[in-house]
Coordinates of C-alpha atoms and ligand atoms in Angstrom, one line a residue:
X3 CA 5.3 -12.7 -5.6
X4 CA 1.7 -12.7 -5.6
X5 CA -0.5 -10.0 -7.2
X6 CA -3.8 -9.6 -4.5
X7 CA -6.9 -7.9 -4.9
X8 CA -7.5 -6.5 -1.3
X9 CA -10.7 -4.6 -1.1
X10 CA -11.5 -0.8 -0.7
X11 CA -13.2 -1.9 2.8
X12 CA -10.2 -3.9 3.6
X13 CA -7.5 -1.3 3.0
X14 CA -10.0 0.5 5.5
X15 CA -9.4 -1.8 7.4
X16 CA -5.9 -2.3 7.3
X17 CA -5.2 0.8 7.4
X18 CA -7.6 2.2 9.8
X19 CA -8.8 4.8 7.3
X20 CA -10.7 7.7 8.6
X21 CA -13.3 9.8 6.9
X22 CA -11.0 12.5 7.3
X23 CA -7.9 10.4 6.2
X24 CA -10.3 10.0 3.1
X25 CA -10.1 13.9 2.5
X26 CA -6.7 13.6 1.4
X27 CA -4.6 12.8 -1.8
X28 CA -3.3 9.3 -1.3
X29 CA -1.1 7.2 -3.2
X30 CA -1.3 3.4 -2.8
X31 CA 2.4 1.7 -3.6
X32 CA 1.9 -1.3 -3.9
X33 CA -1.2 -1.1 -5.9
X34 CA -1.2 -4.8 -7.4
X35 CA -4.7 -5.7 -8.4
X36 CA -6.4 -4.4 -5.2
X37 CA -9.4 -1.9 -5.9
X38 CA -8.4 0.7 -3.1
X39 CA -8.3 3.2 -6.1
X40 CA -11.5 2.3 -7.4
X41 CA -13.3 2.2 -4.3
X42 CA -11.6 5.5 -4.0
X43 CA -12.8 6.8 -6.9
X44 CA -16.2 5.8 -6.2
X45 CA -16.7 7.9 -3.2
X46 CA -14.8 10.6 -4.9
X47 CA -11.2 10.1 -3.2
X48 CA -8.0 11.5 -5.0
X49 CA -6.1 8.1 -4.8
X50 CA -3.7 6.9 -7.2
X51 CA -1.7 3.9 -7.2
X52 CA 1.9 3.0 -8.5
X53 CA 3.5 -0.8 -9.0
X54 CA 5.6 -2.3 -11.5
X55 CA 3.3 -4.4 -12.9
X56 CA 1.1 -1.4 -14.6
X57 CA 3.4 -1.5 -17.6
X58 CA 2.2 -3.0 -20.7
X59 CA 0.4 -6.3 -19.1
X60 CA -1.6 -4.3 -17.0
X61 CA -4.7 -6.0 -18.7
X62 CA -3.3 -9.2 -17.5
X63 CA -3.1 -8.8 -13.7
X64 CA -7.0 -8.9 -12.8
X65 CA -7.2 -12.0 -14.6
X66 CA -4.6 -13.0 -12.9
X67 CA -5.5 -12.2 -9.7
X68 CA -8.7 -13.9 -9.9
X69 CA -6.4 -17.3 -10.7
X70 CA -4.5 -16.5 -7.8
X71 CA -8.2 -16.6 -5.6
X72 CA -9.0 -20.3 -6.6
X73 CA -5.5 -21.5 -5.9
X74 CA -5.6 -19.4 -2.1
X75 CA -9.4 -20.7 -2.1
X76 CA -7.9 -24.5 -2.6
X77 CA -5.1 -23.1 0.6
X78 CA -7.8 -21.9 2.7
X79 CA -10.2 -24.9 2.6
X80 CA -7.2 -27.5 3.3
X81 CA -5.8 -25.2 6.2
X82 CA -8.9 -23.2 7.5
X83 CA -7.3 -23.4 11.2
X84 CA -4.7 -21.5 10.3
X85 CA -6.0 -18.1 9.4
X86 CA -7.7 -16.0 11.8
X87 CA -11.7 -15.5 10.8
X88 CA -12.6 -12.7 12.1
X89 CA -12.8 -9.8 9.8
X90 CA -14.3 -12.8 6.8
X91 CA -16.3 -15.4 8.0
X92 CA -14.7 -18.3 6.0
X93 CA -13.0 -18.9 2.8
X94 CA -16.4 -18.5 0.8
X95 CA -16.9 -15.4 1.4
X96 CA -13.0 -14.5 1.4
X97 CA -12.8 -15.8 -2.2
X98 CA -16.4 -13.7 -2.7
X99 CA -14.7 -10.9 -1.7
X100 CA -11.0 -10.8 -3.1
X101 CA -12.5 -11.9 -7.0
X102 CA -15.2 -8.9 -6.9
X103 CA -12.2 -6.8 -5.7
X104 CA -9.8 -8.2 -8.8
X105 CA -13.3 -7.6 -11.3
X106 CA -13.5 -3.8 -9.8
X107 CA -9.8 -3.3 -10.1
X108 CA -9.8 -4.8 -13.9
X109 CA -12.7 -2.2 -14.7
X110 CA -10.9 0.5 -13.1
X111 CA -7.9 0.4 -15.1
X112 CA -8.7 0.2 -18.0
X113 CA -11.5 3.2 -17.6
X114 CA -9.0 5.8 -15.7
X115 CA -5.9 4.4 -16.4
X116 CA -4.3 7.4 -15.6
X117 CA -4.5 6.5 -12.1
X118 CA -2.5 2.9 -12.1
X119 CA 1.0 4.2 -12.8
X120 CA 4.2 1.9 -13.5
X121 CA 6.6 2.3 -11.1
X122 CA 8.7 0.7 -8.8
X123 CA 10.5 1.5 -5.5
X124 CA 12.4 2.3 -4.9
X125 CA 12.1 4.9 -7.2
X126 CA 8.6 6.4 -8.0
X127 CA 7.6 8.8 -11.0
X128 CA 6.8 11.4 -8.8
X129 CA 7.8 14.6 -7.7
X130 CA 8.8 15.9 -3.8
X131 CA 5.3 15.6 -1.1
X132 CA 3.2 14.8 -4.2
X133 CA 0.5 13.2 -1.5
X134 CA -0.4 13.8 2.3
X135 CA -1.1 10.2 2.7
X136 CA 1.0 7.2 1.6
X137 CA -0.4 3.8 1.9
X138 CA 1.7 0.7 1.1
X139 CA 0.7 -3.0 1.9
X140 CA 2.1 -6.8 1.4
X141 CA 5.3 -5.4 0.1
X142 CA 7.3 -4.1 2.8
X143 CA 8.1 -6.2 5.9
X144 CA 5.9 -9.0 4.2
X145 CA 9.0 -9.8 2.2
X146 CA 11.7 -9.2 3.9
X147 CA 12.9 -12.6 3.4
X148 CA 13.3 -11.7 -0.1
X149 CA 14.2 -7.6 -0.3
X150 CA 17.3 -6.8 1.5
X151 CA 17.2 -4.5 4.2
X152 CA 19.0 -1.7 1.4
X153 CA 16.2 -2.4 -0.3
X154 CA 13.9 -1.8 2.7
X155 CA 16.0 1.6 3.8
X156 CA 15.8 3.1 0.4
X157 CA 12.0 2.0 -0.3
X158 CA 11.2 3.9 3.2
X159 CA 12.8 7.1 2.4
X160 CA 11.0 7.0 -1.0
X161 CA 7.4 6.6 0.4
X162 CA 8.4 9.5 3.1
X163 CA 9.7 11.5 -0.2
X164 CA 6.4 11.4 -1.9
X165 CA 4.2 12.3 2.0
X166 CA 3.3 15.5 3.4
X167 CA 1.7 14.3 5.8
X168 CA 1.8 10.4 6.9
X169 CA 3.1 6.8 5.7
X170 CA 1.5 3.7 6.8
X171 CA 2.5 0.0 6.3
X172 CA 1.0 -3.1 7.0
X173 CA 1.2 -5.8 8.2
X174 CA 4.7 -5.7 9.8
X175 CA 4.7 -9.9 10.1
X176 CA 7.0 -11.8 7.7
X177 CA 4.9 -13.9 4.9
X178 CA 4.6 -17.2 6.3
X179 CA 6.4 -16.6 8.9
X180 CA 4.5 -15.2 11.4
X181 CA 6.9 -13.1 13.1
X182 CA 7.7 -9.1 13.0
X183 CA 10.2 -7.8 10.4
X184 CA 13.6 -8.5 12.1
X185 CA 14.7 -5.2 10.8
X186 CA 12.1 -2.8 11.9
X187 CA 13.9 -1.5 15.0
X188 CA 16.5 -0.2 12.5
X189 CA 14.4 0.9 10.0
X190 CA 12.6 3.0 12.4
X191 CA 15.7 4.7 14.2
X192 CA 16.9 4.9 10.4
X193 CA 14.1 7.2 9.6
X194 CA 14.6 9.4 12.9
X195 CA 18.2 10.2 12.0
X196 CA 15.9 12.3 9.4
X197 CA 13.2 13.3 11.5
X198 CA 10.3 10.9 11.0
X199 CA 9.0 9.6 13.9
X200 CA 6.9 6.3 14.1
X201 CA 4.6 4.0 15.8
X202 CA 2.9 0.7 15.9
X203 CA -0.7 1.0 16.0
X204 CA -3.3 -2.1 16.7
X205 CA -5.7 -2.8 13.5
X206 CA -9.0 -4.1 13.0
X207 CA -8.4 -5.7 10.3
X208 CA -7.4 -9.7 10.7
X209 CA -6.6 -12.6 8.7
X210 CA -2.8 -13.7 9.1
X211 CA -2.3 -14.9 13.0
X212 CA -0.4 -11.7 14.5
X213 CA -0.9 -9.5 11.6
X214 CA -3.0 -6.9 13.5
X215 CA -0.6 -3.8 13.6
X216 CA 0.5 -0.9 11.1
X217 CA 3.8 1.1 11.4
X218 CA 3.3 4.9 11.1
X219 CA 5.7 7.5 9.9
X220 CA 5.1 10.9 10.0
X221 CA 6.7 13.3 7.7
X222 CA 5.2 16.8 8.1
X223 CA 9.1 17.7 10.1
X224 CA 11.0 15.7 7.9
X225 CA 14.5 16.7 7.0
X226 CA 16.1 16.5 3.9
X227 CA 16.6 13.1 2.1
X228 CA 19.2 12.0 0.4
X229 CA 17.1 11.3 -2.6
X230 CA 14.5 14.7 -2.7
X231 CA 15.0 16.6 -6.0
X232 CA 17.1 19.7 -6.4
X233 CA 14.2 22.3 -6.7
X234 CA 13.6 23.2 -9.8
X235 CA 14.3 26.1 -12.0
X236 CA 11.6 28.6 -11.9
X237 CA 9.3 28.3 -15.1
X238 CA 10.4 24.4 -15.4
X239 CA 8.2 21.5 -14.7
X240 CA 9.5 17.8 -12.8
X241 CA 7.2 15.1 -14.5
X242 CA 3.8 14.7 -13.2
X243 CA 1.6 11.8 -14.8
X244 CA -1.7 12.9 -13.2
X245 CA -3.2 16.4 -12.5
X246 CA -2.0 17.2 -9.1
X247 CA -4.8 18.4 -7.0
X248 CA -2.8 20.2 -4.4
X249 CA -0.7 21.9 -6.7
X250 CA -3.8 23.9 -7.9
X251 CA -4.8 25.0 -4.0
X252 CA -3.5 26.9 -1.8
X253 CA -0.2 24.8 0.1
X254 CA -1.9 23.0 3.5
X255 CA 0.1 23.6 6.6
X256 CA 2.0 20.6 8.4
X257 CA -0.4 19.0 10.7
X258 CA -2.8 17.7 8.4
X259 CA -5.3 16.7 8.2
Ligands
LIG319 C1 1.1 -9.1 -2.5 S1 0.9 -7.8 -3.7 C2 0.1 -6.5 -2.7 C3 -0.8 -5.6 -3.6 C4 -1.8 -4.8 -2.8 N1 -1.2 -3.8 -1.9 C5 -2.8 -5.6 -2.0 O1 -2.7 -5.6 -0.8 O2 -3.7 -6.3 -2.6 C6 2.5 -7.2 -3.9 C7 2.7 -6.3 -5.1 O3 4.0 -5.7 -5.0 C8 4.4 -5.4 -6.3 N2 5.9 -5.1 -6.3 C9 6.9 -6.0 -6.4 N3 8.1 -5.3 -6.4 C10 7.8 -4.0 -6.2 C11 8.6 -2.8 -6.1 N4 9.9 -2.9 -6.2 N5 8.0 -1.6 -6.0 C12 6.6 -1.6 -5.9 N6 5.8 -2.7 -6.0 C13 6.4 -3.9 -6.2 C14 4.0 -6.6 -7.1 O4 3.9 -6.3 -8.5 C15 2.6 -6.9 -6.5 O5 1.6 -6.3 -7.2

């Protein structure tokens, strides 16, 4: 599986981010080597982002990323017709892009690496509605050839775990395949048996033919899930890598934001 190094401005993008979406605490699952968090960070977002890969090689991955650009660079220039060139101009300036991304991420992590934790789903280090928005791209869907729909039905009920508020996921297209997740019907009337509803909604953001829509759950009525953790005893702490902003202010109501 590749390790990309989508931009802040793209996970805008993708994601159709508001300025008012950028209010809230956000976790980004799949972080890979994308600089969503550091763009975050920049503009003085409370994102944080989980993967597997942010073990002891996390040093590794923007280097690795930026390998990753010249072989896509080498893809792009053979097959140009293929990709939609709308939201870049050409492979220049999408190779331009994606390595300052991977250099931003590299700097990131290692100068707040407390905000690139190791985890995988689908089971993350964190406790019950940690964030109100969860973000998760390229992971989902995109490889559904390889992940199992198990693995797709337990990965979904972890991300709405972790939301107060919303999930969104992008793109809902296969990885080479250009077609929708086969699945997603069944994902989606998975997640309403528990009270999250969803919906497609059309993106800017363009680049794989099709890929132009994001799937959105909302989790503010959930009920319980199978996996959400016995609450704890009063005077005990759940694990909690980071310094949880919420936790300190008074608890926001459901229809954020
Ligand atoms: C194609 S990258 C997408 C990264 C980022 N979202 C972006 O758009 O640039 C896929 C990422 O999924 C991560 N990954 C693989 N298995 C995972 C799992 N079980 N849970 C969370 N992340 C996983 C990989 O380590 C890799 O960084």
């Amino acid at each position: 599986m590749f390790v990309s190094a989508r931009s802040f401005e793209e996970y805008r993008s993708m994601f159709s981010l508001s300025e008012s979406d950028l209010s809230l605490r956000i976790l980004d699952c799949p972080g890979g080597a994308a600089s969503f968090v550091a763009g975050a960070g920049e503009r003085g977002v409370d994102a944080i982002a989980a993967d597997p890969r942010y073990g002891p090689d996390r040093k590794t991955l923007g280097t690795l990323a930026l390998r990753e650009n010249e072989h896509k660079h080498r893809e792009l220039l053979e097959h140009r017709e293929d990709f939609v060139w709308t939201w870049f101009d050409g492979p220049e300036q999408y190779t331009r892009l994606r390595s300052h991304s991977a250099r931003v991420f590299d700097a990131d992590i290692r100068t707040r690496p407390e905000r690139y934790v190791d985890g995988a789903l689908p089971d993350l280090p964190f406790p019950d509605r940690s964030f109100d928005l969860v973000l998760s791209s390229h992971l989902l869907f995109s490889y559904g050839r390889q992940l199992n729909e198990d693995f797709h039905r337990r990965s979904l009920l972890e991300l709405v775990r972790l939301s107060r508020w919303q999930v969104r996921i992008y793109p809902l297209f296969l990885h080479l395949d250009f077609k929708r997740y086969p699945a997603l019907d069944r994902m989606r009337a998975m997640l309403a048996e528990y009270n999250v509803t969803s919906r497609v909604e059309r993106v800017e953001y363009a680049f794989d033919p099709g890929d132009q829509e994001m799937l959105i759950l909302e989790c503010a009525e959930r009920s319980a899930l199978p996996q959400d953790e016995p609450e704890p005893a009063s005077g005990s702490g759940s694990y909690d890598p980071v310094r949880w902003r919420h936790l300190e202010s008074p608890a926001r109501s459901g229809g954020l934001p």
